[in-house]
PDB file of C-alpha atoms in Angstrom:
ATOM      1  CA  VAL A 100      95.528  80.886 108.638  1.00 94.00           C
ATOM      2  CA  GLN A 101      92.558  83.014 107.640  1.00 96.00           C
ATOM      3  CA  LEU A 102      92.310  86.716 106.887  1.00 97.00           C
ATOM      4  CA  GLN A 103      88.944  88.287 107.626  1.00 96.00           C
ATOM      5  CA  ALA A 104      88.307  91.697 106.120  1.00 95.00           C
ATOM      6  CA  SER A 105      85.535  94.036 107.174  1.00 95.00           C
ATOM      7  CA  GLY A 106      84.389  97.640 106.874  1.00 95.00           C
ATOM      8  CA  GLY A 107      83.447  98.035 103.237  1.00 92.00           C
ATOM      9  CA  GLY A 108      80.252  99.687 102.130  1.00 97.00           C
ATOM     10  CA  SER A 109      78.719 102.538 100.189  1.00 98.00           C
ATOM     11  CA  VAL A 110      79.476 106.205 100.764  1.00 98.00           C
ATOM     12  CA  GLN A 111      79.073 109.501  98.949  1.00 98.00           C
ATOM     13  CA  SER A 112      81.984 111.342  97.391  1.00 98.00           C
ATOM     14  CA  GLY A 113      84.016 113.093 100.083  1.00 98.00           C
ATOM     15  CA  GLY A 114      83.053 110.570 102.731  1.00 98.00           C
ATOM     16  CA  SER A 115      85.172 108.194 104.776  1.00 98.00           C
ATOM     17  CA  LEU A 116      85.402 104.471 105.419  1.00 98.00           C
ATOM     18  CA  ARG A 117      87.680 102.324 107.529  1.00 98.00           C
ATOM     19  CA  LEU A 118      88.677  98.828 106.472  1.00 98.00           C
ATOM     20  CA  SER A 119      90.134  96.239 108.811  1.00 98.00           C
ATOM     21  CA  CYS A 120      91.684  92.832 108.231  1.00 98.00           C
ATOM     22  CA  ALA A 121      92.452  90.382 111.021  1.00 98.00           C
ATOM     23  CA  ALA A 122      94.576  87.260 110.666  1.00 98.00           C
ATOM     24  CA  SER A 123      93.957  84.179 112.763  1.00 97.00           C
ATOM     25  CA  GLY A 124      95.538  80.752 113.034  1.00 97.00           C
ATOM     26  CA  ASN A 125      99.109  79.516 113.305  1.00 96.00           C
ATOM     27  CA  ILE A 126     101.097  82.773 113.310  1.00 97.00           C
ATOM     28  CA  TYR A 127     104.626  83.293 114.606  1.00 97.00           C
ATOM     29  CA  THR A 128     105.075  86.779 113.171  1.00 97.00           C
ATOM     30  CA  ILE A 129     103.873  88.918 110.280  1.00 97.00           C
ATOM     31  CA  TYR A 130     106.180  90.839 108.000  1.00 97.00           C
ATOM     32  CA  ALA A 131     104.546  93.336 105.655  1.00 98.00           C
ATOM     33  CA  MET A 132     100.827  94.027 105.530  1.00 98.00           C
ATOM     34  CA  ALA A 133      99.122  95.741 102.629  1.00 98.00           C
ATOM     35  CA  TRP A 134      95.914  96.667 100.866  1.00 98.00           C
ATOM     36  CA  TYR A 135      95.260  96.185  97.177  1.00 98.00           C
ATOM     37  CA  ARG A 136      92.185  96.953  95.124  1.00 98.00           C
ATOM     38  CA  GLN A 137      90.619  95.869  91.895  1.00 98.00           C
ATOM     39  CA  ARG A 138      88.501  98.453  90.141  1.00 95.00           C
ATOM     40  CA  PRO A 139      85.869  97.374  87.585  1.00 91.00           C
ATOM     41  CA  GLY A 140      87.559  96.211  84.403  1.00 94.00           C
ATOM     42  CA  LYS A 141      91.056  96.787  85.798  1.00 96.00           C
ATOM     43  CA  GLU A 142      93.912  94.678  87.174  1.00 97.00           C
ATOM     44  CA  ARG A 143      94.464  94.401  90.901  1.00 98.00           C
ATOM     45  CA  GLU A 144      96.670  97.284  92.077  1.00 98.00           C
ATOM     46  CA  PHE A 145      98.657  98.190  95.158  1.00 98.00           C
ATOM     47  CA  VAL A 146      97.051 100.772  97.438  1.00 98.00           C
ATOM     48  CA  ALA A 147      99.110 100.962 100.634  1.00 98.00           C
ATOM     49  CA  GLY A 148     101.583  98.923 102.640  1.00 98.00           C
ATOM     50  CA  VAL A 149     103.146  98.895 106.100  1.00 98.00           C
ATOM     51  CA  SER A 150     106.285  97.031 107.138  1.00 97.00           C
ATOM     52  CA  HIS A 151     106.881  95.241 110.430  1.00 94.00           C
ATOM     53  CA  GLY A 152     108.779  98.336 111.514  1.00 93.00           C
ATOM     54  CA  ASP A 153     105.828 100.600 110.663  1.00 95.00           C
ATOM     55  CA  PHE A 154     107.282 102.107 107.501  1.00 98.00           C
ATOM     56  CA  THR A 155     104.419 102.952 105.173  1.00 98.00           C
ATOM     57  CA  ASN A 156     104.083 103.557 101.461  1.00 98.00           C
ATOM     58  CA  TYR A 157     101.145 104.523  99.290  1.00 98.00           C
ATOM     59  CA  ALA A 158     100.032 104.583  95.700  1.00 98.00           C
ATOM     60  CA  ASP A 159     100.195 108.118  94.338  1.00 98.00           C
ATOM     61  CA  SER A 160      96.438 108.111  93.761  1.00 98.00           C
ATOM     62  CA  VAL A 161      95.686 107.778  97.490  1.00 98.00           C
ATOM     63  CA  LYS A 162      98.526 109.720  99.131  1.00 98.00           C
ATOM     64  CA  GLY A 163      97.250 112.268 101.591  1.00 98.00           C
ATOM     65  CA  ARG A 164      93.787 110.675 101.697  1.00 98.00           C
ATOM     66  CA  PHE A 165      94.367 107.107 102.935  1.00 98.00           C
ATOM     67  CA  THR A 166      96.218 105.997 106.069  1.00 98.00           C
ATOM     68  CA  ILE A 167      97.362 102.445 106.704  1.00 98.00           C
ATOM     69  CA  SER A 168      98.137 101.172 110.189  1.00 98.00           C
ATOM     70  CA  ARG A 169      98.795  97.867 111.919  1.00 98.00           C
ATOM     71  CA  ASP A 170      98.241  96.354 115.344  1.00 97.00           C
ATOM     72  CA  ASN A 171     100.738  93.543 115.826  1.00 96.00           C
ATOM     73  CA  ALA A 172      99.113  92.341 119.039  1.00 96.00           C
ATOM     74  CA  LYS A 173      95.875  91.733 117.140  1.00 97.00           C
ATOM     75  CA  ASN A 174      97.440  90.677 113.796  1.00 97.00           C
ATOM     76  CA  THR A 175      95.354  93.390 112.187  1.00 98.00           C
ATOM     77  CA  VAL A 176      95.898  95.893 109.403  1.00 98.00           C
ATOM     78  CA  SER A 177      93.554  98.819 108.871  1.00 98.00           C
ATOM     79  CA  LEU A 178      93.002 101.349 106.116  1.00 98.00           C
ATOM     80  CA  LEU A 179      91.377 104.680 106.899  1.00 98.00           C
ATOM     81  CA  MET A 180      90.054 106.187 103.684  1.00 98.00           C
ATOM     82  CA  ASN A 181      89.141 109.878 103.697  1.00 98.00           C
ATOM     83  CA  SER A 182      87.989 112.197 100.926  1.00 98.00           C
ATOM     84  CA  LEU A 183      86.764 109.253  98.924  1.00 98.00           C
ATOM     85  CA  LYS A 184      86.210 109.675  95.200  1.00 98.00           C
ATOM     86  CA  PRO A 185      84.087 107.680  92.754  1.00 97.00           C
ATOM     87  CA  GLU A 186      87.304 106.337  91.219  1.00 97.00           C
ATOM     88  CA  ASP A 187      88.094 104.668  94.554  1.00 98.00           C
ATOM     89  CA  THR A 188      85.193 102.288  93.901  1.00 98.00           C
ATOM     90  CA  ALA A 189      86.681  98.791  93.938  1.00 98.00           C
ATOM     91  CA  VAL A 190      86.942  95.508  95.745  1.00 98.00           C
ATOM     92  CA  TYR A 191      89.646  95.937  98.378  1.00 98.00           C
ATOM     93  CA  TYR A 192      91.876  93.011  99.371  1.00 98.00           C
ATOM     94  CA  CYS A 193      94.174  92.758 102.362  1.00 98.00           C
ATOM     95  CA  ASN A 194      97.485  90.947 102.156  1.00 98.00           C
ATOM     96  CA  GLN A 195      99.746  89.729 104.944  1.00 98.00           C
ATOM     97  CA  GLU A 196     103.162  88.043 104.830  1.00 98.00           C
ATOM     98  CA  ILE A 197     102.855  85.447 107.602  1.00 97.00           C
ATOM     99  CA  VAL A 198     105.586  83.335 109.157  1.00 97.00           C
ATOM    100  CA  HIS A 199     104.277  80.158 110.786  1.00 96.00           C
ATOM    101  CA  GLU A 200     107.340  79.022 112.674  1.00 96.00           C
ATOM    102  CA  TYR A 201     110.643  80.541 113.805  1.00 96.00           C
ATOM    103  CA  GLY A 202     113.299  80.207 111.088  1.00 95.00           C
ATOM    104  CA  GLN A 203     110.817  79.694 108.245  1.00 95.00           C
ATOM    105  CA  GLY A 204     110.089  82.038 105.375  1.00 96.00           C
ATOM    106  CA  TYR A 205     106.800  83.842 105.008  1.00 97.00           C
ATOM    107  CA  VAL A 206     103.669  82.827 103.136  1.00 97.00           C
ATOM    108  CA  ASP A 207     101.442  85.333 101.346  1.00 97.00           C
ATOM    109  CA  TYR A 208      97.827  85.340 102.491  1.00 98.00           C
ATOM    110  CA  TRP A 209      94.884  87.263 101.030  1.00 97.00           C
ATOM    111  CA  GLY A 210      91.590  88.307 102.511  1.00 96.00           C
ATOM    112  CA  GLN A 211      88.309  87.602 100.765  1.00 93.00           C
ATOM    113  CA  GLY A 212      87.811  91.119  99.449  1.00 94.00           C
ATOM    114  CA  THR A 213      85.421  93.807 100.589  1.00 97.00           C
ATOM    115  CA  GLN A 214      83.427  96.100  98.277  1.00 97.00           C
ATOM    116  CA  VAL A 215      83.802  99.862  98.518  1.00 98.00           C
ATOM    117  CA  THR A 216      81.395 101.945  96.439  1.00 98.00           C
ATOM    118  CA  VAL A 217      81.680 105.729  96.222  1.00 98.00           C
ATOM    119  CA  SER A 218      78.843 107.618  94.557  1.00 97.00           C
ATOM    120  CA  SER A 219      79.129 111.111  93.137  1.00 93.00           C
TER     121      SER A 219
END
């Protein structure tokens, strides 16, 4: 299984970006999907998550600005980021809990990371 992330880039403060992450390979089903980020000099942190039943949760720092969504038919999770701030500058990583076969547990997979840079 591979996770391919896309959509990062550079934007001015107040701008928007949309990240996407598509999984491919031997996939029976996917439980939770999420986005994490690692800001310069900081630990990786949770940004947003969405369950298989479409329940979502967000870090307080992005609530009201970011929206996570999933497309189960395409094994894809997306993150729409509005009202971006310089402190959102980070490498963003997608995460998916993938089940390979019926009756098995899930395996955590990570995308390769995509850079988001917000200038003031």
